[in-house]
Amino acid sequence: MANKILVTGGTGYIGSHTVVELQLSGYEVIIIDDLSNSSSEVLKNIEKITGIKPGFEQFNLIDKDKTEDFFIRNEGIQAIIHFAASKAVGESVEKPLMYYRNNLVTLMNLLECQIKFSIPNIVFSSSCTVYGQPDVLPVTEQTPRKDAESPYGNTKRVNEDILRDTIFANHQLKGIALRYFNPIGAHPSALIGELPLGVPQNLVPFVTQTAAGLRKELNVFGDDYNTIDGSAVREYINVVDLAKAHVIAIERLLNGKNKLNYEIFNLGTGTGVSVLQIIKGFENATGIKLNYKIVARRAGDIEQIWADTVYANEELGWTAEKDWKKLYFRHGSGKNM
Ligand code: UD1
């Protein structure tokens, strides 16, 4: 019988790509998502890609009673991948309480259920945001975490601590925190991708929606950073590469290959790219001129970050296959990125 994996936030951007990779690797997947930033159409499109309909329940994990009831009704789950969270840096500065509630309470409810219902494994969706603005680049997993620049970043840092402390106190639990750099791109089928509801907060969906005429213009937040061209530098990683890393992390836990009960891996490509380079790269790849203007820096943003990927490459046995220039810019309708 296939191992059963719960994917929270499984209709979201990284979640949906991970569900596809899990199903293609033979796992049975059940999704919990409140559809606050995604659509149930994603479920049909996952089925079109894999031929398998994932299990699905719609609710917010803040609701402890519903969460417990879910686990009572769904026996035999071996592992959880926890994506469900609010994720916009700028929005989190304006709505800190919403971010703390959404992101912290949900993990705590899940961990309590893991203990109560004996579900031993969890993969947690963390972020490079826990490094704040690092003093030394690239960042390794040993780079000290800093006070985050935004409430969003803080929720990831505190959630890592909640996870670590809970695992240390409960020897039956094992967990892996994956610190992603910025995911972009879409599944090659173009059936799933980054499909935020409303106005996108992240760079690449804004780029593609501007190109498609859905947005009038793109704001570039700051050109006075101490970087190659003054715009902020991030590391962009293909979402399918990222999804595959989750399958490897799940296999590591299920097969007992983990070295510690709580492990951390950076998931990136090792290359920093500026906002203006992304814009030029998009224009070169598509031939579409983007209407953009430079505006003030965005609250909560850092200047630059990119990853040292050696530990993930060697210990996890995972390497990003695509670099940022091959990241499916062609799905530029705004519907699929
Ligand atoms: C942050 C996290 C990242 C996380 C993501 C989730 C950091 C360093 N990174 O990404 O790990 O996965 O949130 O949402 O905290 N930009 C513009 N114009 C726009 C939108 C963005 O210029 O319309 C710029 C931003 O100022 C930033 C870059 O593009 O410099 C990337 O921004 P975004 O895509 O929002 O992701 P981060 O905030 O870097």
mmCIF file of C-alpha atoms and ligand atoms in Angstrom:
data_model
loop_
_atom_site.group_PDB
_atom_site.id
_atom_site.type_symbol
_atom_site.label_atom_id
_atom_site.label_comp_id
_atom_site.label_asym_id
_atom_site.label_seq_id
_atom_site.Cartn_x
_atom_site.Cartn_y
_atom_site.Cartn_z
ATOM 1 C CA MET A 1 0.000 0.000 0.000
ATOM 2 C CA ALA A 2 1.239 3.494 -0.851
ATOM 3 C CA ASN A 3 2.500 5.685 1.965
ATOM 4 C CA LYS A 4 -0.046 8.374 2.785
ATOM 5 C CA ILE A 5 1.213 11.966 3.015
ATOM 6 C CA LEU A 6 -0.764 14.985 4.239
ATOM 7 C CA VAL A 7 0.121 18.162 2.343
ATOM 8 C CA THR A 8 -1.203 21.323 4.013
ATOM 9 C CA GLY A 9 -1.468 24.231 1.589
ATOM 10 C CA GLY A 10 -1.450 21.658 -1.209
ATOM 11 C CA THR A 11 -3.411 23.778 -3.687
ATOM 12 C CA GLY A 12 -0.944 26.650 -3.315
ATOM 13 C CA TYR A 13 2.064 27.356 -5.468
ATOM 14 C CA ILE A 14 4.822 25.141 -4.046
ATOM 15 C CA GLY A 15 2.248 22.791 -2.512
ATOM 16 C CA SER A 16 0.583 21.891 -5.812
ATOM 17 C CA HIS A 17 3.906 21.150 -7.529
ATOM 18 C CA THR A 18 4.926 18.999 -4.570
ATOM 19 C CA VAL A 19 1.646 17.057 -4.672
ATOM 20 C CA VAL A 20 2.363 16.252 -8.334
ATOM 21 C CA GLU A 21 5.907 15.030 -7.586
ATOM 22 C CA LEU A 22 4.688 12.963 -4.610
ATOM 23 C CA GLN A 23 1.988 11.298 -6.696
ATOM 24 C CA LEU A 24 4.432 10.615 -9.533
ATOM 25 C CA SER A 25 6.695 8.957 -6.952
ATOM 26 C CA GLY A 26 3.879 6.644 -5.837
ATOM 27 C CA TYR A 27 2.640 8.393 -2.684
ATOM 28 C CA GLU A 28 -1.010 8.753 -1.775
ATOM 29 C CA VAL A 29 -1.675 12.432 -1.065
ATOM 30 C CA ILE A 30 -4.362 14.142 0.943
ATOM 31 C CA ILE A 31 -4.506 17.956 0.939
ATOM 32 C CA ILE A 32 -5.815 20.388 3.535
ATOM 33 C CA ASP A 33 -6.179 23.939 2.205
ATOM 34 C CA ASP A 34 -8.568 26.751 3.093
ATOM 35 C CA LEU A 35 -8.377 28.098 -0.486
ATOM 36 C CA SER A 36 -7.678 31.594 0.904
ATOM 37 C CA ASN A 37 -5.024 32.157 -1.773
ATOM 38 C CA SER A 38 -5.695 29.375 -4.278
ATOM 39 C CA SER A 39 -8.518 27.763 -6.213
ATOM 40 C CA SER A 40 -10.083 24.302 -6.240
ATOM 41 C CA GLU A 41 -9.383 24.260 -10.023
ATOM 42 C CA VAL A 42 -5.828 23.322 -9.039
ATOM 43 C CA LEU A 43 -7.123 19.913 -7.893
ATOM 44 C CA LYS A 44 -8.483 19.155 -11.372
ATOM 45 C CA ASN A 45 -5.238 20.274 -12.961
ATOM 46 C CA ILE A 46 -3.172 18.092 -10.652
ATOM 47 C CA GLU A 47 -5.361 15.180 -11.737
ATOM 48 C CA LYS A 48 -4.837 16.092 -15.408
ATOM 49 C CA ILE A 49 -1.066 15.913 -14.917
ATOM 50 C CA THR A 50 -0.835 12.749 -12.819
ATOM 51 C CA GLY A 51 -4.106 10.943 -13.568
ATOM 52 C CA ILE A 52 -4.746 10.767 -9.828
ATOM 53 C CA LYS A 53 -7.192 12.865 -7.856
ATOM 54 C CA PRO A 54 -5.639 13.885 -4.531
ATOM 55 C CA GLY A 55 -7.781 13.711 -1.397
ATOM 56 C CA PHE A 56 -8.901 17.194 -0.362
ATOM 57 C CA GLU A 57 -10.466 18.917 2.625
ATOM 58 C CA GLN A 58 -11.128 22.652 2.852
ATOM 59 C CA PHE A 59 -10.554 24.270 6.232
ATOM 60 C CA ASN A 60 -8.086 26.465 8.085
ATOM 61 C CA LEU A 61 -5.737 24.632 10.450
ATOM 62 C CA ILE A 62 -6.262 27.400 13.003
ATOM 63 C CA ASP A 63 -9.462 25.499 13.809
ATOM 64 C CA LYS A 64 -8.179 22.930 16.304
ATOM 65 C CA ASP A 65 -11.453 20.974 16.451
ATOM 66 C CA LYS A 66 -11.586 20.564 12.676
ATOM 67 C CA THR A 67 -7.912 19.612 12.612
ATOM 68 C CA GLU A 68 -8.415 16.919 15.255
ATOM 69 C CA ASP A 69 -11.543 15.687 13.528
ATOM 70 C CA PHE A 70 -9.554 15.369 10.291
ATOM 71 C CA PHE A 71 -6.995 13.092 11.932
ATOM 72 C CA ILE A 72 -9.723 11.006 13.594
ATOM 73 C CA ARG A 73 -11.240 10.384 10.149
ATOM 74 C CA ASN A 74 -7.952 9.912 8.294
ATOM 75 C CA GLU A 75 -5.877 7.110 9.731
ATOM 76 C CA GLY A 76 -2.556 5.903 8.407
ATOM 77 C CA ILE A 77 -0.886 9.225 7.538
ATOM 78 C CA GLN A 78 2.876 8.670 7.781
ATOM 79 C CA ALA A 79 4.124 12.192 7.185
ATOM 80 C CA ILE A 80 3.036 15.806 6.860
ATOM 81 C CA ILE A 81 4.420 18.479 4.584
ATOM 82 C CA HIS A 82 3.323 21.787 6.052
ATOM 83 C CA PHE A 83 3.068 24.596 3.484
ATOM 84 C CA ALA A 84 -0.147 26.302 4.604
ATOM 85 C CA ALA A 85 0.813 29.842 5.639
ATOM 86 C CA SER A 86 0.512 33.508 4.774
ATOM 87 C CA LYS A 87 3.585 34.494 2.791
ATOM 88 C CA ALA A 88 3.827 38.108 1.695
ATOM 89 C CA VAL A 89 6.646 40.098 3.294
ATOM 90 C CA GLY A 90 5.090 43.540 2.690
ATOM 91 C CA GLU A 91 1.597 42.518 3.787
ATOM 92 C CA SER A 92 3.015 41.017 6.981
ATOM 93 C CA VAL A 93 4.418 44.407 7.995
ATOM 94 C CA GLU A 94 0.891 45.850 7.736
ATOM 95 C CA LYS A 95 -0.935 42.891 9.316
ATOM 96 C CA PRO A 96 1.444 41.341 11.864
ATOM 97 C CA LEU A 97 -1.252 39.740 14.044
ATOM 98 C CA MET A 98 -2.808 38.006 11.077
ATOM 99 C CA TYR A 99 0.615 36.582 10.192
ATOM 100 C CA TYR A 100 1.445 35.430 13.718
ATOM 101 C CA ARG A 101 -1.959 33.790 14.122
ATOM 102 C CA ASN A 102 -2.049 32.155 10.696
ATOM 103 C CA ASN A 103 1.490 30.890 10.719
ATOM 104 C CA LEU A 104 2.198 29.977 14.343
ATOM 105 C CA VAL A 105 -1.107 28.590 15.599
ATOM 106 C CA THR A 106 -1.479 26.312 12.582
ATOM 107 C CA LEU A 107 1.903 24.638 13.148
ATOM 108 C CA MET A 108 1.217 24.215 16.858
ATOM 109 C CA ASN A 109 -2.174 22.611 16.162
ATOM 110 C CA LEU A 110 -0.564 20.241 13.672
ATOM 111 C CA LEU A 111 2.259 19.243 16.030
ATOM 112 C CA GLU A 112 -0.201 18.575 18.854
ATOM 113 C CA CYS A 113 -2.147 16.331 16.510
ATOM 114 C CA GLN A 114 1.049 14.584 15.389
ATOM 115 C CA ILE A 115 1.744 13.660 19.009
ATOM 116 C CA LYS A 116 -1.858 12.692 19.748
ATOM 117 C CA PHE A 117 -2.332 10.614 16.585
ATOM 118 C CA SER A 118 1.233 9.211 16.369
ATOM 119 C CA ILE A 119 2.286 10.740 13.066
ATOM 120 C CA PRO A 120 6.069 10.663 13.252
ATOM 121 C CA ASN A 121 7.319 12.793 10.346
ATOM 122 C CA ILE A 122 7.043 16.420 9.288
ATOM 123 C CA VAL A 123 8.689 18.499 6.579
ATOM 124 C CA PHE A 124 8.346 22.214 7.288
ATOM 125 C CA SER A 125 8.305 24.917 4.670
ATOM 126 C CA SER A 126 10.820 27.437 5.999
ATOM 127 C CA SER A 127 12.562 30.246 4.199
ATOM 128 C CA CYS A 128 15.859 32.003 3.649
ATOM 129 C CA THR A 129 14.096 34.907 5.308
ATOM 130 C CA VAL A 130 15.284 33.482 8.678
ATOM 131 C CA TYR A 131 18.795 34.753 7.865
ATOM 132 C CA GLY A 132 17.627 38.380 7.754
ATOM 133 C CA GLN A 133 20.313 40.437 6.001
ATOM 134 C CA PRO A 134 23.331 38.171 6.500
ATOM 135 C CA ASP A 135 26.801 39.618 7.163
ATOM 136 C CA VAL A 136 28.482 37.044 4.941
ATOM 137 C CA LEU A 137 27.276 35.602 1.633
ATOM 138 C CA PRO A 138 26.469 32.946 0.555
ATOM 139 C CA VAL A 139 24.579 31.633 3.585
ATOM 140 C CA THR A 140 25.114 28.100 4.863
ATOM 141 C CA GLU A 141 22.802 26.272 7.258
ATOM 142 C CA GLN A 142 25.241 27.334 10.014
ATOM 143 C CA THR A 143 24.936 31.036 9.223
ATOM 144 C CA PRO A 144 23.414 32.593 12.348
ATOM 145 C CA ARG A 145 19.782 33.490 11.997
ATOM 146 C CA LYS A 146 19.002 37.133 12.614
ATOM 147 C CA ASP A 147 16.070 39.124 13.795
ATOM 148 C CA ALA A 148 13.850 38.960 10.762
ATOM 149 C CA GLU A 149 13.131 42.116 8.797
ATOM 150 C CA SER A 150 9.405 41.368 8.706
ATOM 151 C CA PRO A 151 6.699 39.642 10.764
ATOM 152 C CA TYR A 152 6.511 37.046 7.972
ATOM 153 C CA GLY A 153 10.202 36.293 8.454
ATOM 154 C CA ASN A 154 9.727 36.163 12.204
ATOM 155 C CA THR A 155 6.965 33.568 11.877
ATOM 156 C CA LYS A 156 9.329 31.295 9.928
ATOM 157 C CA ARG A 157 12.089 31.729 12.519
ATOM 158 C CA VAL A 158 9.779 31.133 15.488
ATOM 159 C CA ASN A 159 8.157 28.170 13.724
ATOM 160 C CA GLU A 160 11.582 26.594 13.254
ATOM 161 C CA ASP A 161 12.101 26.955 17.026
ATOM 162 C CA ILE A 162 8.670 25.511 17.827
ATOM 163 C CA LEU A 163 9.449 22.557 15.574
ATOM 164 C CA ARG A 164 12.951 22.004 16.987
ATOM 165 C CA ASP A 165 11.819 22.205 20.624
ATOM 166 C CA THR A 166 8.815 19.939 20.052
ATOM 167 C CA ILE A 167 10.975 17.327 18.327
ATOM 168 C CA PHE A 168 13.582 17.455 21.101
ATOM 169 C CA ALA A 169 10.849 16.889 23.679
ATOM 170 C CA ASN A 170 9.123 14.087 21.745
ATOM 171 C CA HIS A 171 11.549 11.412 20.621
ATOM 172 C CA GLN A 172 9.004 9.751 18.358
ATOM 173 C CA LEU A 173 8.947 12.871 16.137
ATOM 174 C CA LYS A 174 11.337 13.635 13.266
ATOM 175 C CA GLY A 175 11.377 16.759 11.149
ATOM 176 C CA ILE A 176 13.167 18.566 8.361
ATOM 177 C CA ALA A 177 12.997 22.333 7.853
ATOM 178 C CA LEU A 178 13.632 23.324 4.252
ATOM 179 C CA ARG A 179 14.805 26.905 3.860
ATOM 180 C CA TYR A 180 13.773 27.945 0.375
ATOM 181 C CA PHE A 181 15.156 30.783 -1.604
ATOM 182 C CA ASN A 182 12.651 32.475 -3.943
ATOM 183 C CA PRO A 183 10.638 29.935 -5.931
ATOM 184 C CA ILE A 184 9.620 30.876 -9.474
ATOM 185 C CA GLY A 185 8.464 29.171 -12.676
ATOM 186 C CA ALA A 186 5.726 26.660 -13.290
ATOM 187 C CA HIS A 187 5.102 23.046 -14.163
ATOM 188 C CA PRO A 188 6.065 22.351 -17.816
ATOM 189 C CA SER A 189 2.451 21.318 -18.524
ATOM 190 C CA ALA A 190 1.437 24.933 -17.692
ATOM 191 C CA LEU A 191 -1.549 23.419 -15.851
ATOM 192 C CA ILE A 192 -0.340 24.563 -12.449
ATOM 193 C CA GLY A 193 1.815 27.529 -11.478
ATOM 194 C CA GLU A 194 1.847 30.578 -9.285
ATOM 195 C CA LEU A 195 -1.773 31.673 -9.208
ATOM 196 C CA PRO A 196 -2.245 34.093 -6.332
ATOM 197 C CA LEU A 197 -5.755 35.455 -5.842
ATOM 198 C CA GLY A 198 -5.957 39.239 -6.210
ATOM 199 C CA VAL A 199 -2.935 41.459 -6.756
ATOM 200 C CA PRO A 200 0.294 39.432 -6.632
ATOM 201 C CA GLN A 201 2.820 40.357 -3.949
ATOM 202 C CA ASN A 202 5.793 38.487 -5.366
ATOM 203 C CA LEU A 203 8.013 39.680 -8.182
ATOM 204 C CA VAL A 204 7.590 37.075 -10.896
ATOM 205 C CA PRO A 205 3.777 36.832 -10.958
ATOM 206 C CA PHE A 206 3.753 40.626 -11.085
ATOM 207 C CA VAL A 207 6.167 40.523 -14.024
ATOM 208 C CA THR A 208 4.064 38.001 -15.944
ATOM 209 C CA GLN A 209 0.770 39.739 -15.197
ATOM 210 C CA THR A 210 2.243 43.065 -16.327
ATOM 211 C CA ALA A 211 3.461 41.424 -19.536
ATOM 212 C CA ALA A 212 0.009 39.932 -20.086
ATOM 213 C CA GLY A 213 -1.608 43.350 -19.668
ATOM 214 C CA LEU A 214 -3.389 42.419 -16.429
ATOM 215 C CA ARG A 215 -1.365 45.046 -14.503
ATOM 216 C CA LYS A 216 -0.550 48.513 -15.821
ATOM 217 C CA GLU A 217 3.009 48.656 -14.585
ATOM 218 C CA LEU A 218 5.551 46.940 -12.425
ATOM 219 C CA ASN A 219 7.113 48.755 -9.486
ATOM 220 C CA VAL A 220 10.765 48.029 -8.828
ATOM 221 C CA PHE A 221 11.217 48.519 -5.092
ATOM 222 C CA GLY A 222 14.489 50.448 -4.780
ATOM 223 C CA ASP A 223 17.495 51.068 -7.024
ATOM 224 C CA ASP A 224 19.789 52.399 -4.309
ATOM 225 C CA TYR A 225 20.908 49.104 -2.781
ATOM 226 C CA ASN A 226 24.590 48.269 -2.679
ATOM 227 C CA THR A 227 24.277 45.634 -5.420
ATOM 228 C CA ILE A 228 25.379 45.085 -9.015
ATOM 229 C CA ASP A 229 22.745 47.497 -10.432
ATOM 230 C CA GLY A 230 21.186 49.008 -7.307
ATOM 231 C CA SER A 231 18.148 46.713 -7.249
ATOM 232 C CA ALA A 232 17.756 44.014 -4.587
ATOM 233 C CA VAL A 233 19.370 40.628 -5.126
ATOM 234 C CA ARG A 234 17.657 37.300 -4.429
ATOM 235 C CA GLU A 235 18.188 33.753 -5.446
ATOM 236 C CA TYR A 236 15.465 32.289 -7.631
ATOM 237 C CA ILE A 237 14.790 28.582 -7.736
ATOM 238 C CA ASN A 238 12.586 26.591 -10.069
ATOM 239 C CA VAL A 239 9.466 25.379 -8.303
ATOM 240 C CA VAL A 240 9.624 21.860 -9.788
ATOM 241 C CA ASP A 241 13.205 21.484 -8.532
ATOM 242 C CA LEU A 242 11.966 22.646 -5.152
ATOM 243 C CA ALA A 243 9.035 20.208 -5.194
ATOM 244 C CA LYS A 244 11.405 17.308 -5.914
ATOM 245 C CA ALA A 245 13.456 18.211 -2.835
ATOM 246 C CA HIS A 246 10.348 17.621 -0.708
ATOM 247 C CA VAL A 247 9.975 14.088 -2.042
ATOM 248 C CA ILE A 248 13.629 13.424 -1.178
ATOM 249 C CA ALA A 249 13.108 14.870 2.316
ATOM 250 C CA ILE A 250 10.049 12.647 2.854
ATOM 251 C CA GLU A 251 11.978 9.573 1.699
ATOM 252 C CA ARG A 252 14.833 10.493 4.032
ATOM 253 C CA LEU A 253 12.452 10.544 7.000
ATOM 254 C CA LEU A 254 10.408 7.484 6.028
ATOM 255 C CA ASN A 255 13.542 5.421 5.388
ATOM 256 C CA GLY A 256 15.252 6.596 8.580
ATOM 257 C CA LYS A 257 18.161 8.137 6.668
ATOM 258 C CA ASN A 258 18.096 11.335 8.726
ATOM 259 C CA LYS A 259 21.188 11.931 10.868
ATOM 260 C CA LEU A 260 19.392 13.975 13.506
ATOM 261 C CA ASN A 261 15.743 14.050 14.489
ATOM 262 C CA TYR A 262 15.619 17.709 13.420
ATOM 263 C CA GLU A 263 17.515 18.737 10.301
ATOM 264 C CA ILE A 264 17.741 21.899 8.206
ATOM 265 C CA PHE A 265 18.618 22.308 4.534
ATOM 266 C CA ASN A 266 18.980 25.364 2.301
ATOM 267 C CA LEU A 267 17.277 24.861 -1.051
ATOM 268 C CA GLY A 268 18.692 27.139 -3.693
ATOM 269 C CA THR A 269 20.851 27.295 -6.790
ATOM 270 C CA GLY A 270 23.764 29.302 -5.400
ATOM 271 C CA THR A 271 23.340 32.298 -7.737
ATOM 272 C CA GLY A 272 22.166 35.780 -6.759
ATOM 273 C CA VAL A 273 20.099 37.694 -9.340
ATOM 274 C CA SER A 274 18.885 41.297 -9.149
ATOM 275 C CA VAL A 275 15.325 42.496 -9.751
ATOM 276 C CA LEU A 276 16.478 44.387 -12.860
ATOM 277 C CA GLN A 277 18.251 41.263 -14.144
ATOM 278 C CA ILE A 278 14.981 39.336 -13.753
ATOM 279 C CA ILE A 279 13.186 42.037 -15.749
ATOM 280 C CA LYS A 280 15.823 42.049 -18.514
ATOM 281 C CA GLY A 281 15.919 38.243 -18.499
ATOM 282 C CA PHE A 282 12.159 38.112 -18.936
ATOM 283 C CA GLU A 283 12.278 40.682 -21.756
ATOM 284 C CA ASN A 284 15.042 38.776 -23.557
ATOM 285 C CA ALA A 285 13.315 35.401 -23.165
ATOM 286 C CA THR A 286 9.874 36.571 -24.301
ATOM 287 C CA GLY A 287 10.555 39.596 -26.509
ATOM 288 C CA ILE A 288 7.954 41.469 -24.426
ATOM 289 C CA LYS A 289 8.924 44.930 -23.137
ATOM 290 C CA LEU A 290 7.886 45.410 -19.538
ATOM 291 C CA ASN A 291 6.394 48.660 -18.362
ATOM 292 C CA TYR A 292 8.230 49.280 -15.094
ATOM 293 C CA LYS A 293 9.255 52.170 -12.877
ATOM 294 C CA ILE A 294 11.598 52.542 -9.923
ATOM 295 C CA VAL A 295 9.878 53.345 -6.643
ATOM 296 C CA ALA A 296 10.953 53.494 -2.979
ATOM 297 C CA ARG A 297 12.243 50.406 -1.176
ATOM 298 C CA ARG A 298 9.562 48.070 0.213
ATOM 299 C CA ALA A 299 9.275 47.780 4.005
ATOM 300 C CA GLY A 300 10.635 44.485 5.297
ATOM 301 C CA ASP A 301 12.921 43.839 2.292
ATOM 302 C CA ILE A 302 16.592 42.964 2.660
ATOM 303 C CA GLU A 303 19.340 44.037 0.270
ATOM 304 C CA GLN A 304 20.716 40.725 -0.926
ATOM 305 C CA ILE A 305 20.922 37.009 -0.230
ATOM 306 C CA TRP A 306 21.928 33.791 -1.927
ATOM 307 C CA ALA A 307 22.676 30.261 -0.769
ATOM 308 C CA ASP A 308 25.531 27.916 -0.232
ATOM 309 C CA THR A 309 23.980 24.691 -1.544
ATOM 310 C CA VAL A 310 26.767 22.222 -0.673
ATOM 311 C CA TYR A 311 24.995 20.620 2.287
ATOM 312 C CA ALA A 312 21.757 19.971 0.370
ATOM 313 C CA ASN A 313 23.744 18.692 -2.620
ATOM 314 C CA GLU A 314 25.910 16.314 -0.610
ATOM 315 C CA GLU A 315 23.791 15.270 2.357
ATOM 316 C CA LEU A 316 20.281 15.396 0.899
ATOM 317 C CA GLY A 317 21.483 14.273 -2.523
ATOM 318 C CA TRP A 318 19.509 17.029 -4.231
ATOM 319 C CA THR A 319 20.667 19.641 -6.741
ATOM 320 C CA ALA A 320 18.604 22.281 -8.536
ATOM 321 C CA GLU A 321 18.568 21.317 -12.208
ATOM 322 C CA LYS A 322 17.480 24.632 -13.738
ATOM 323 C CA ASP A 323 19.079 28.026 -13.417
ATOM 324 C CA TRP A 324 16.986 31.187 -13.343
ATOM 325 C CA LYS A 325 17.301 31.842 -17.084
ATOM 326 C CA LYS A 326 15.509 28.585 -17.917
ATOM 327 C CA LEU A 327 12.574 29.071 -15.655
ATOM 328 C CA TYR A 328 9.582 28.753 -17.928
ATOM 329 C CA PHE A 329 9.186 32.435 -18.615
ATOM 330 C CA ARG A 330 7.179 31.361 -21.635
ATOM 331 C CA HIS A 331 4.088 30.739 -19.468
ATOM 332 C CA GLY A 332 3.662 34.463 -19.219
ATOM 333 C CA SER A 333 -0.108 34.737 -19.385
ATOM 334 C CA GLY A 334 -0.301 35.508 -15.694
ATOM 335 C CA LYS A 335 -2.415 32.383 -15.356
ATOM 336 C CA ASN A 336 0.430 29.973 -15.070
ATOM 337 C CA MET A 337 3.216 31.679 -13.254
HETATM 338 C C1 UD1 B 1 10.405 36.519 0.547
HETATM 339 C C2 UD1 B 1 11.399 35.562 1.140
HETATM 340 C C3 UD1 B 1 11.302 34.237 0.426
HETATM 341 C C4 UD1 B 1 9.871 33.736 0.439
HETATM 342 C C5 UD1 B 1 8.937 34.765 -0.148
HETATM 343 C C6 UD1 B 1 7.501 34.335 0.008
HETATM 344 C C7 UD1 B 1 13.306 36.895 1.854
HETATM 345 C C8 UD1 B 1 14.689 37.295 1.582
HETATM 346 N N1 UD1 B 1 12.749 36.085 0.966
HETATM 347 O O1 UD1 B 1 10.754 36.740 -0.745
HETATM 348 O O2 UD1 B 1 12.129 33.308 1.064
HETATM 349 O O3 UD1 B 1 9.780 32.565 -0.356
HETATM 350 O O4 UD1 B 1 9.086 35.996 0.567
HETATM 351 O O5 UD1 B 1 6.640 35.295 -0.507
HETATM 352 O O6 UD1 B 1 12.705 37.251 2.845
HETATM 353 N N2 UD1 B 1 9.839 43.249 -5.994
HETATM 354 C C9 UD1 B 1 9.682 44.358 -6.806
HETATM 355 N N3 UD1 B 1 8.427 44.600 -7.307
HETATM 356 C C10 UD1 B 1 7.345 43.813 -7.037
HETATM 357 C C11 UD1 B 1 7.518 42.684 -6.199
HETATM 358 C C12 UD1 B 1 8.791 42.435 -5.692
HETATM 359 O O7 UD1 B 1 10.626 45.089 -7.074
HETATM 360 O O8 UD1 B 1 6.234 44.117 -7.501
HETATM 361 C C13 UD1 B 1 11.184 42.966 -5.472
HETATM 362 C C14 UD1 B 1 11.230 42.886 -3.950
HETATM 363 O O9 UD1 B 1 11.449 44.161 -3.376
HETATM 364 C C15 UD1 B 1 12.402 41.937 -3.750
HETATM 365 C C16 UD1 B 1 12.328 40.999 -4.970
HETATM 366 O O10 UD1 B 1 11.545 41.682 -5.943
HETATM 367 O O11 UD1 B 1 13.614 42.631 -3.797
HETATM 368 C C17 UD1 B 1 11.637 39.690 -4.663
HETATM 369 O O12 UD1 B 1 10.438 39.967 -3.981
HETATM 370 P P1 UD1 B 1 9.327 38.842 -3.702
HETATM 371 O O13 UD1 B 1 9.074 38.063 -4.938
HETATM 372 O O14 UD1 B 1 8.174 39.504 -3.042
HETATM 373 O O15 UD1 B 1 10.010 37.858 -2.728
HETATM 374 P P2 UD1 B 1 10.857 38.178 -1.381
HETATM 375 O O16 UD1 B 1 10.162 39.194 -0.592
HETATM 376 O O17 UD1 B 1 12.285 38.352 -1.701
#
